[in-house]
Amino acid sequence: MDTLFNTKFEGEPTQHNQPGVQLKSNTYELQESNVRLKLNVVNTVGFGDQINKEDSYKSIVEFIDAQFEAYLQEELKIKRTLHSYHDTRIHACLYFIAPTGHSLKSLDLVTMKKLDSKVNIIPIIAKSDAISKSELAKFKIKITSELVSNGVQIYQFPTDDETVAEINSTMNGHLPFAVVGSTEEVKIGNKMVRARQYPWGTVQVENENHCDFVKLREMLIRVNMEDLREQTHTRHYELYRRCKLEEMGFKDTDPDSKPFR
């Protein structure tokens, strides 16, 4: 996140000995030139660290539902103030996958399957410089095939608007993005670049031959931010809202089972 927004977000790393999964939410006000952005970053602290991982996804699902519920309660008020309401719904889930080069962990498949109707999932191979280029290409194909065969619906960049159709279509073919993060600057030639230095060489974060970081940033922040918000509202929240209102006894039909007009 530091690399993505070129900001140093505060927060201490958490130990890997948590008894369960906790969600920690932080809100930041970012400004670049005259553009202001209110950013909520939610960390799933302790995810995957327990011996029994069966219930790891539950805290995440409950947290997402709680944000939907808060929005629904605001919507149901007689005097609604949605224009000034601080929307805490989760608009994108960056799902980090360990760079094993093998198959997805069952925890990943189960969690993504539980989340795909609730949030826009963007799968990301973390620390992708840990495996070779040929292994990475095979790993991407393997991940995509496993997601499809397990019926996991990841977020697809929209291709219905002709202004972004070409770029989004190309980028859909690059998923999952293989990224490397770094806030350290290294001098390459006559300019400073963000990179990771190893005894064998330097991995440049913003060099597209080295990783997909630039693609992720472009897709997430510049091209599809509004669509991510729209999908959250029209697809994921709408599903939650419909189920909740049906539980409360609301129906789309009149007593004679004819749809209301």
Short mmCIF file of C-alpha atoms in Angstrom, two decimals:
data_model
loop_
_atom_site.label_atom_id
_atom_site.label_comp_id
_atom_site.label_asym_id
_atom_site.label_seq_id
_atom_site.Cartn_x
_atom_site.Cartn_y
_atom_site.Cartn_z
CA MET A 1 0.00 0.00 0.00
CA ASP A 2 2.93 2.32 0.72
CA THR A 3 4.26 1.70 -2.79
CA LEU A 4 0.83 1.98 -4.42
CA PHE A 5 0.03 5.41 -2.97
CA ASN A 6 3.65 6.58 -2.57
CA THR A 7 2.91 7.33 1.08
CA LYS A 8 4.24 6.05 4.39
CA PHE A 9 1.19 4.68 6.17
CA GLU A 10 1.68 4.39 9.90
CA GLY A 11 1.17 1.08 11.69
CA GLU A 12 3.39 -1.51 13.28
CA PRO A 13 3.72 -5.01 11.79
CA THR A 14 1.71 -7.55 13.77
CA GLN A 15 3.11 -10.81 15.13
CA HIS A 16 2.04 -14.07 13.44
CA ASN A 17 0.67 -15.56 16.65
CA GLN A 18 -2.84 -14.10 16.69
CA PRO A 19 -5.54 -16.42 18.12
CA GLY A 20 -7.90 -15.44 15.29
CA VAL A 21 -8.36 -13.07 12.36
CA GLN A 22 -8.87 -9.40 13.24
CA LEU A 23 -9.72 -6.62 10.83
CA LYS A 24 -7.98 -3.32 11.43
CA SER A 25 -9.32 -0.32 9.53
CA ASN A 26 -7.46 2.97 9.08
CA THR A 27 -8.68 6.07 7.24
CA TYR A 28 -6.28 8.41 5.47
CA GLU A 29 -6.75 11.73 3.69
CA LEU A 30 -4.46 11.80 0.65
CA GLN A 31 -3.80 14.73 -1.63
CA GLU A 32 -1.99 14.86 -4.96
CA SER A 33 -1.85 18.33 -6.55
CA ASN A 34 -5.49 19.48 -6.13
CA VAL A 35 -7.09 16.00 -5.96
CA ARG A 36 -8.17 14.80 -2.51
CA LEU A 37 -8.85 11.15 -1.76
CA LYS A 38 -10.26 9.60 1.39
CA LEU A 39 -8.76 6.13 1.62
CA ASN A 40 -9.82 3.33 3.96
CA VAL A 41 -7.24 0.55 4.30
CA VAL A 42 -8.40 -2.59 6.08
CA ASN A 43 -5.83 -5.21 7.06
CA THR A 44 -6.81 -8.82 7.77
CA VAL A 45 -4.44 -9.27 10.70
CA GLY A 46 -3.57 -12.90 11.45
CA PHE A 47 -5.21 -14.33 8.30
CA GLY A 48 -3.85 -17.84 7.63
CA ASP A 49 -1.67 -17.91 10.76
CA GLN A 50 -3.74 -20.32 12.85
CA ILE A 51 -3.31 -24.12 12.83
CA ASN A 52 -7.07 -24.53 12.30
CA LYS A 53 -7.87 -22.23 9.40
CA GLU A 54 -11.49 -23.38 8.88
CA ASP A 55 -13.07 -20.17 10.16
CA SER A 56 -10.45 -17.72 8.84
CA TYR A 57 -12.84 -16.20 6.28
CA LYS A 58 -15.70 -15.61 8.77
CA SER A 59 -14.31 -12.42 10.35
CA ILE A 60 -13.77 -10.95 6.87
CA VAL A 61 -17.31 -11.79 5.70
CA GLU A 62 -18.75 -10.38 8.95
CA PHE A 63 -16.76 -7.15 8.55
CA ILE A 64 -17.90 -6.63 4.94
CA ASP A 65 -21.52 -7.37 5.93
CA ALA A 66 -21.28 -4.92 8.85
CA GLN A 67 -20.34 -2.11 6.42
CA PHE A 68 -23.27 -3.05 4.15
CA GLU A 69 -25.57 -3.10 7.20
CA ALA A 70 -24.45 0.38 8.30
CA TYR A 71 -25.17 1.73 4.79
CA LEU A 72 -28.57 -0.01 4.71
CA GLN A 73 -29.53 1.47 8.09
CA GLU A 74 -28.62 4.95 6.80
CA GLU A 75 -30.71 4.30 3.68
CA LEU A 76 -33.73 3.22 5.76
CA LYS A 77 -33.78 6.39 7.89
CA ILE A 78 -36.64 8.84 7.32
CA LYS A 79 -34.08 11.66 6.98
CA ARG A 80 -31.25 10.22 4.92
CA THR A 81 -27.90 11.96 4.61
CA LEU A 82 -26.23 9.64 2.10
CA HIS A 83 -24.56 12.60 0.32
CA SER A 84 -22.45 13.27 3.44
CA TYR A 85 -22.34 9.68 4.73
CA HIS A 86 -18.81 8.28 5.19
CA ASP A 87 -19.09 5.16 3.03
CA THR A 88 -17.02 2.38 4.64
CA ARG A 89 -18.09 -0.37 2.23
CA ILE A 90 -15.13 -2.31 0.82
CA HIS A 91 -14.70 -1.47 -2.86
CA ALA A 92 -11.69 -3.68 -3.65
CA CYS A 93 -10.12 -6.72 -2.05
CA LEU A 94 -6.47 -7.11 -3.00
CA TYR A 95 -6.06 -10.82 -2.38
CA PHE A 96 -2.38 -11.68 -1.97
CA ILE A 97 -1.24 -15.11 -3.12
CA ALA A 98 2.06 -16.59 -1.92
CA PRO A 99 4.60 -17.03 -4.77
CA THR A 100 4.81 -20.82 -4.42
CA GLY A 101 4.72 -21.59 -8.14
CA HIS A 102 2.46 -24.56 -7.32
CA SER A 103 -1.31 -24.50 -6.82
CA LEU A 104 -3.55 -22.27 -4.72
CA LYS A 105 -3.93 -23.19 -1.05
CA SER A 106 -7.34 -24.57 -0.12
CA LEU A 107 -7.65 -21.61 2.31
CA ASP A 108 -7.32 -19.21 -0.64
CA LEU A 109 -9.95 -21.02 -2.72
CA VAL A 110 -12.42 -21.29 0.18
CA THR A 111 -11.97 -17.64 1.21
CA MET A 112 -12.24 -16.24 -2.31
CA LYS A 113 -15.35 -18.34 -2.95
CA LYS A 114 -16.97 -16.95 0.24
CA LEU A 115 -16.04 -13.38 -0.70
CA ASP A 116 -16.75 -13.24 -4.43
CA SER A 117 -20.42 -12.28 -4.04
CA LYS A 118 -19.55 -9.61 -1.46
CA VAL A 119 -16.51 -7.76 -2.78
CA ASN A 120 -14.49 -7.08 -5.95
CA ILE A 121 -11.58 -9.50 -5.71
CA ILE A 122 -8.31 -8.63 -7.46
CA PRO A 123 -5.86 -11.53 -7.07
CA ILE A 124 -2.20 -10.57 -6.71
CA ILE A 125 0.92 -12.70 -6.59
CA ALA A 126 3.00 -11.08 -3.85
CA LYS A 127 6.81 -10.91 -3.82
CA SER A 128 6.76 -12.21 -7.38
CA ASP A 129 10.53 -11.81 -7.72
CA ALA A 130 10.80 -14.95 -5.58
CA ILE A 131 10.11 -17.17 -8.61
CA SER A 132 11.54 -17.22 -12.12
CA LYS A 133 9.78 -15.69 -15.15
CA SER A 134 8.89 -19.07 -16.68
CA GLU A 135 7.58 -20.40 -13.33
CA LEU A 136 5.57 -17.20 -12.91
CA ALA A 137 3.91 -17.55 -16.33
CA LYS A 138 2.90 -21.17 -15.51
CA PHE A 139 1.76 -20.14 -12.01
CA LYS A 140 -0.56 -17.45 -13.44
CA ILE A 141 -2.16 -19.98 -15.80
CA LYS A 142 -2.53 -22.49 -12.95
CA ILE A 143 -4.18 -19.91 -10.66
CA THR A 144 -6.62 -18.77 -13.37
CA SER A 145 -7.55 -22.36 -14.19
CA GLU A 146 -8.12 -23.23 -10.49
CA LEU A 147 -10.29 -20.15 -9.96
CA VAL A 148 -12.42 -21.07 -12.99
CA SER A 149 -12.75 -24.76 -12.03
CA ASN A 150 -13.78 -23.79 -8.47
CA GLY A 151 -16.32 -21.23 -9.74
CA VAL A 152 -14.58 -18.25 -8.09
CA GLN A 153 -15.70 -14.97 -9.69
CA ILE A 154 -12.85 -12.45 -9.56
CA TYR A 155 -13.34 -8.80 -10.59
CA GLN A 156 -13.09 -8.30 -14.34
CA PHE A 157 -12.05 -4.89 -15.64
CA PRO A 158 -15.08 -3.60 -17.61
CA THR A 159 -14.94 -3.70 -21.40
CA ASP A 160 -18.32 -2.15 -22.26
CA ASP A 161 -17.01 1.45 -22.40
CA GLU A 162 -15.10 1.84 -25.65
CA THR A 163 -12.68 4.39 -24.16
CA VAL A 164 -11.22 1.77 -21.79
CA ALA A 165 -12.31 -1.46 -23.52
CA GLU A 166 -8.96 -2.17 -25.17
CA ILE A 167 -6.73 -1.52 -22.15
CA ASN A 168 -9.10 -3.36 -19.77
CA SER A 169 -9.41 -6.35 -22.08
CA THR A 170 -5.61 -6.61 -22.27
CA MET A 171 -5.27 -6.25 -18.51
CA ASN A 172 -7.87 -8.95 -17.82
CA GLY A 173 -5.48 -11.27 -19.65
CA HIS A 174 -2.65 -10.33 -17.24
CA LEU A 175 -4.53 -11.31 -14.07
CA PRO A 176 -3.43 -12.23 -11.48
CA PHE A 177 -0.97 -9.35 -11.29
CA ALA A 178 2.52 -10.33 -10.13
CA VAL A 179 3.85 -7.48 -7.99
CA VAL A 180 6.93 -6.38 -6.09
CA GLY A 181 6.72 -3.52 -3.58
CA SER A 182 9.45 -1.21 -2.32
CA THR A 183 9.74 2.32 -0.98
CA GLU A 184 13.54 2.31 -1.19
CA GLU A 185 15.09 4.38 -3.96
CA VAL A 186 18.10 3.18 -5.92
CA LYS A 187 20.12 5.07 -8.53
CA ILE A 188 19.87 3.41 -11.96
CA GLY A 189 21.84 5.28 -14.60
CA ASN A 190 21.16 8.94 -13.85
CA LYS A 191 17.77 8.64 -12.14
CA MET A 192 16.40 7.39 -8.82
CA VAL A 193 13.88 4.54 -9.02
CA ARG A 194 12.00 2.50 -6.44
CA ALA A 195 13.57 -0.92 -6.34
CA ARG A 196 14.69 -3.94 -4.35
CA GLN A 197 18.39 -4.70 -4.39
CA TYR A 198 19.76 -8.21 -4.26
CA PRO A 199 23.33 -9.56 -4.48
CA TRP A 200 22.50 -10.71 -8.02
CA GLY A 201 20.86 -7.53 -9.27
CA THR A 202 18.07 -4.96 -8.87
CA VAL A 203 14.30 -5.43 -9.27
CA GLN A 204 12.67 -2.15 -10.32
CA VAL A 205 9.13 -1.79 -9.03
CA GLU A 206 7.97 0.45 -11.89
CA ASN A 207 9.71 -1.44 -14.69
CA GLU A 208 7.02 -3.48 -16.49
CA ASN A 209 9.64 -6.03 -17.58
CA HIS A 210 10.28 -6.76 -13.90
CA CYS A 211 6.73 -6.94 -12.47
CA ASP A 212 3.06 -5.91 -12.91
CA PHE A 213 3.04 -3.17 -10.25
CA VAL A 214 2.44 -0.35 -12.77
CA LYS A 215 -0.44 -2.32 -14.32
CA LEU A 216 -2.07 -2.78 -10.90
CA ARG A 217 -1.73 0.91 -10.01
CA GLU A 218 -3.05 2.04 -13.39
CA MET A 219 -6.06 -0.29 -13.26
CA LEU A 220 -6.92 0.30 -9.63
CA ILE A 221 -6.40 4.02 -9.17
CA ARG A 222 -6.53 5.62 -12.61
CA VAL A 223 -8.80 3.60 -14.90
CA ASN A 224 -11.33 1.62 -12.84
CA MET A 225 -11.75 3.27 -9.44
CA GLU A 226 -15.26 4.48 -10.25
CA ASP A 227 -16.30 1.11 -11.68
CA LEU A 228 -15.09 -0.67 -8.51
CA ARG A 229 -17.31 1.64 -6.45
CA GLU A 230 -20.23 1.17 -8.84
CA GLN A 231 -19.91 -2.65 -8.80
CA THR A 232 -19.88 -2.58 -4.99
CA HIS A 233 -23.12 -0.59 -4.95
CA THR A 234 -25.08 -2.14 -7.82
CA ARG A 235 -23.96 -5.75 -7.45
CA HIS A 236 -22.60 -6.68 -4.02
CA TYR A 237 -24.55 -4.24 -1.83
CA GLU A 238 -27.74 -4.75 -3.86
CA LEU A 239 -27.54 -8.52 -3.24
CA TYR A 240 -27.03 -7.96 0.50
CA ARG A 241 -29.86 -5.40 0.61
CA ARG A 242 -32.30 -7.67 -1.23
CA CYS A 243 -31.60 -10.64 1.06
CA LYS A 244 -31.87 -8.45 4.16
CA LEU A 245 -35.16 -6.84 3.10
CA GLU A 246 -36.62 -10.25 2.20
CA GLU A 247 -35.69 -11.44 5.71
CA MET A 248 -37.58 -8.43 7.07
CA GLY A 249 -40.66 -9.52 5.10
CA PHE A 250 -40.48 -7.10 2.17
CA LYS A 251 -41.40 -8.56 -1.22
CA ASP A 252 -41.37 -7.35 -4.81
CA THR A 253 -44.88 -8.74 -5.34
CA ASP A 254 -48.33 -7.87 -4.05
CA PRO A 255 -50.43 -10.37 -2.00
CA ASP A 256 -51.80 -11.88 -5.25
CA SER A 257 -48.17 -12.55 -6.35
CA LYS A 258 -48.37 -9.98 -9.11
CA PRO A 259 -45.26 -7.77 -9.40
CA PHE A 260 -45.73 -4.18 -8.29
CA ARG A 261 -45.83 -1.65 -11.14
#
